C-alpha positions as protocol buffer text, in pm:
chain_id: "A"
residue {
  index: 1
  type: UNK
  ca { x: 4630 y: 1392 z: -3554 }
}
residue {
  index: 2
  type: UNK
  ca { x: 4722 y: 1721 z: -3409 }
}
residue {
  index: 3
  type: UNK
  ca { x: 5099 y: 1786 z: -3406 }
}
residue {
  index: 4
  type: UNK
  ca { x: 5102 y: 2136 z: -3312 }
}
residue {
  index: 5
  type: UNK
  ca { x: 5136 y: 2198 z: -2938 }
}
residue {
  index: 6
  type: UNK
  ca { x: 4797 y: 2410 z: -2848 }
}
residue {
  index: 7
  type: UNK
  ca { x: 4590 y: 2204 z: -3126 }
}
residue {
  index: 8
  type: UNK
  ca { x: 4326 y: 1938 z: -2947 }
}
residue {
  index: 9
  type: UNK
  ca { x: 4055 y: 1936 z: -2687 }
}
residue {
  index: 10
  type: UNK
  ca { x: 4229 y: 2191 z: -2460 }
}
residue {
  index: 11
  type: UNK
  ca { x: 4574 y: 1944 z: -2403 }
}
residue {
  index: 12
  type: UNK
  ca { x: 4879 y: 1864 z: -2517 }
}
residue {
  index: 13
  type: UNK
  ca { x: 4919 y: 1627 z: -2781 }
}
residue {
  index: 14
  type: UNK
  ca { x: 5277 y: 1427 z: -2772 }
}
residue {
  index: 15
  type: UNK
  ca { x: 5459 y: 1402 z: -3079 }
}
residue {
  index: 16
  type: UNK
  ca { x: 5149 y: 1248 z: -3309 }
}
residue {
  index: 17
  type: UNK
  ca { x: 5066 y: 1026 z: -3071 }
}
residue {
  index: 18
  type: UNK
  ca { x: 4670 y: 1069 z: -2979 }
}
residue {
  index: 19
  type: UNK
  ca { x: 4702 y: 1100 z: -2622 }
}
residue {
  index: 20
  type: UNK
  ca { x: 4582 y: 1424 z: -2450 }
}
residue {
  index: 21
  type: UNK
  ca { x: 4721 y: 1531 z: -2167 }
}
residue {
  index: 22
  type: UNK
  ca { x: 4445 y: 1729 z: -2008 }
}
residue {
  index: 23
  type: UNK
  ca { x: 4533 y: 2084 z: -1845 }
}
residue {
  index: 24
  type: UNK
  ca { x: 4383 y: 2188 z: -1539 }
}
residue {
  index: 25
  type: UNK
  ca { x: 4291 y: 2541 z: -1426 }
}
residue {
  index: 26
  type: UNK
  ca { x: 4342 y: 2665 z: -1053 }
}
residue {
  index: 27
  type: UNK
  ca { x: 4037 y: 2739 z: -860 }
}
residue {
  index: 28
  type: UNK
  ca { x: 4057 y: 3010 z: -645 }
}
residue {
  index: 29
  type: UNK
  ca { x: 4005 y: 2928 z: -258 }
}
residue {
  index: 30
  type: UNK
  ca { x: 3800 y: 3171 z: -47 }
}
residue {
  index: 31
  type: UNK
  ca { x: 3940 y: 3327 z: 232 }
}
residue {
  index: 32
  type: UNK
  ca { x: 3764 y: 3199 z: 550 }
}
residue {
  index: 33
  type: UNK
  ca { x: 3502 y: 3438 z: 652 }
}
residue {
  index: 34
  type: UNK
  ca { x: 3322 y: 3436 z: 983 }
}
residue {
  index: 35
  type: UNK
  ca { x: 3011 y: 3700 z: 992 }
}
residue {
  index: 36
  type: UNK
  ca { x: 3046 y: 3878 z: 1370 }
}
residue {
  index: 37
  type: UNK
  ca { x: 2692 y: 4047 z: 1376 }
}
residue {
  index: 38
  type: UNK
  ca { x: 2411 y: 4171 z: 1132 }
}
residue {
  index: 39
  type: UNK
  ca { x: 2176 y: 4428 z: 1173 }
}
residue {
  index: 40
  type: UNK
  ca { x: 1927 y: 4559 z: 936 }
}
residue {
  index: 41
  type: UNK
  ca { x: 1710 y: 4827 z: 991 }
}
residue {
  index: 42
  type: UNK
  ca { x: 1414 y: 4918 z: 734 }
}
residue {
  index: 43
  type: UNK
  ca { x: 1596 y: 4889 z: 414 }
}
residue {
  index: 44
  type: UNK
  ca { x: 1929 y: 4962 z: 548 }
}
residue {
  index: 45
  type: UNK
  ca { x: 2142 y: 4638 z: 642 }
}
residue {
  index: 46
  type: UNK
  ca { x: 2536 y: 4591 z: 695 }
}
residue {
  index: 47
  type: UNK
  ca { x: 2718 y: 4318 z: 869 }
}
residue {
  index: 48
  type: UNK
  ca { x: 3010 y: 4284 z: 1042 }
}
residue {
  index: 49
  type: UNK
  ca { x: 3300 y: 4052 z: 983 }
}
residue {
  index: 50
  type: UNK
  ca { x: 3627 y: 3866 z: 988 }
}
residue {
  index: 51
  type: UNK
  ca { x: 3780 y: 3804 z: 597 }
}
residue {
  index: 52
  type: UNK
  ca { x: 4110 y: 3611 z: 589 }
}
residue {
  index: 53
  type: UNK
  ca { x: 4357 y: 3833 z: 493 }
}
residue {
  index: 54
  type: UNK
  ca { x: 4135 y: 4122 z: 449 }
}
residue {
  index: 55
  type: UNK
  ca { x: 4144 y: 4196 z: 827 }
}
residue {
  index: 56
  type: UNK
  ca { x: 3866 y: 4136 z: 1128 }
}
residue {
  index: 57
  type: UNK
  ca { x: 3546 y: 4302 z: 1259 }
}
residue {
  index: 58
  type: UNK
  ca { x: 3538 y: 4491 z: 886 }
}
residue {
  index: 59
  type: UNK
  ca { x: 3203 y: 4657 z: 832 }
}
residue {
  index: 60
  type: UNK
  ca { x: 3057 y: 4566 z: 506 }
}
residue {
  index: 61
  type: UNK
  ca { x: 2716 y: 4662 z: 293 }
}
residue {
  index: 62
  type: UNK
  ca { x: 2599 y: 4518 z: -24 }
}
residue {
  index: 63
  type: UNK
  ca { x: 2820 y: 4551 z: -287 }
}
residue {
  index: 64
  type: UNK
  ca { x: 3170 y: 4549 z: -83 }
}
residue {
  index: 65
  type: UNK
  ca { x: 3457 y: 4380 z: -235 }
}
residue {
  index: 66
  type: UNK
  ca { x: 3775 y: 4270 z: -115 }
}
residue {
  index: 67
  type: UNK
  ca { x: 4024 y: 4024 z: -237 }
}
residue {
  index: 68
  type: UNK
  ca { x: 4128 y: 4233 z: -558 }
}
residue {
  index: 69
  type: UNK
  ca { x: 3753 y: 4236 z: -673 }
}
residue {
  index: 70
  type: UNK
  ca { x: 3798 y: 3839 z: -631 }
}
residue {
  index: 71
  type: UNK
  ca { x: 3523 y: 3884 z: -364 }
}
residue {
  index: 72
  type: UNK
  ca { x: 3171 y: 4068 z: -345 }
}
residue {
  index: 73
  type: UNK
  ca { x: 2878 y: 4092 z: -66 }
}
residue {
  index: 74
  type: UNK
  ca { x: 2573 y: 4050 z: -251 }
}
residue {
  index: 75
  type: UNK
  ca { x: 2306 y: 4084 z: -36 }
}
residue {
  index: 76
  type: UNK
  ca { x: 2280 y: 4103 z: 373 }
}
residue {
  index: 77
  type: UNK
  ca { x: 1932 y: 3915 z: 481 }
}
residue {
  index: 78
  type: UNK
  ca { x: 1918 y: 3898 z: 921 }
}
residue {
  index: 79
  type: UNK
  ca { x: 2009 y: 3515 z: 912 }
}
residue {
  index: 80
  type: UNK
  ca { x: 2262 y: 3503 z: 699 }
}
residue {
  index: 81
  type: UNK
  ca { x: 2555 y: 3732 z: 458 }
}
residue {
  index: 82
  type: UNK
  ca { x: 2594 y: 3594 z: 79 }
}
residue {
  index: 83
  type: UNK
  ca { x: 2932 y: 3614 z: -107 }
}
residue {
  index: 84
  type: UNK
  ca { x: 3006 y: 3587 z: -439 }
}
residue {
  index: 85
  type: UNK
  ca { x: 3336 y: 3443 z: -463 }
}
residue {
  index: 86
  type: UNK
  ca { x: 3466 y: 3373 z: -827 }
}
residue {
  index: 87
  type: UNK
  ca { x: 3158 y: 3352 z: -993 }
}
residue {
  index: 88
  type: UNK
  ca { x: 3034 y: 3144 z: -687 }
}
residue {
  index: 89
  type: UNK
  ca { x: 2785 y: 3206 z: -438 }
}
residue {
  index: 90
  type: UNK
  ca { x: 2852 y: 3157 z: -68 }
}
residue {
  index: 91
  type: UNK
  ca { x: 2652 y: 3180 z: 234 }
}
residue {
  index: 92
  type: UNK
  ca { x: 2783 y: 3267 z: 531 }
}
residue {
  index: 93
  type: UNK
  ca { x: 2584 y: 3265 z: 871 }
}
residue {
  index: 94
  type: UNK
  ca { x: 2671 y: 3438 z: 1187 }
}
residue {
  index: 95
  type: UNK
  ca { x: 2801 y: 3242 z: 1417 }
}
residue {
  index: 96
  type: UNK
  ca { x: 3145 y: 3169 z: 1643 }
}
């Protein structure tokens, strides 16, 4: 039996007993995002849009980040803007 706090499957163990008290790790939200307009022309494309506490009608291209780096456009396509958020991906369409 693990008795030293840290020791286990990624809990506490209490006092010898073999109970594990499981820890849980915060997921990160995303901000709400709303994409305003997109144009792309040839191979040039950029969006425009509101990011929760980033601010509103912010003109982003591939590769933008926001959020402390939490947050990154990955590609701009003329139906939709994709986010990776955390390690996530997100699609966001245009739309009110």
């Amino acid at each position: 039996a693990a008795t030293q706090p840290g020791e286990g499957e990624g809990g506490v163990t209490v006092a010898g007993e073999e109970q594990v008290i499981p820890t849980y790790v915060r997921e990160k939200i995303p901000p709400i995002m709303f994409v305003r307009a997109i144009m792309v022309a040839g191979n040039q494309s950029m969006a425009i849009m509101d990011i929760e506490g980033v601010g509103n009608g912010i003109i982003v291209k591939n590769g933008y980040r926001f959020a402390n780096g939490a947050g990154r456009v990955v590609r701009i396509r003329p139906d939709k803007v994709t986010v990776n958020w955390s390690g996530k991906t997100v699609d966001v369409a245009p739309g009110l």
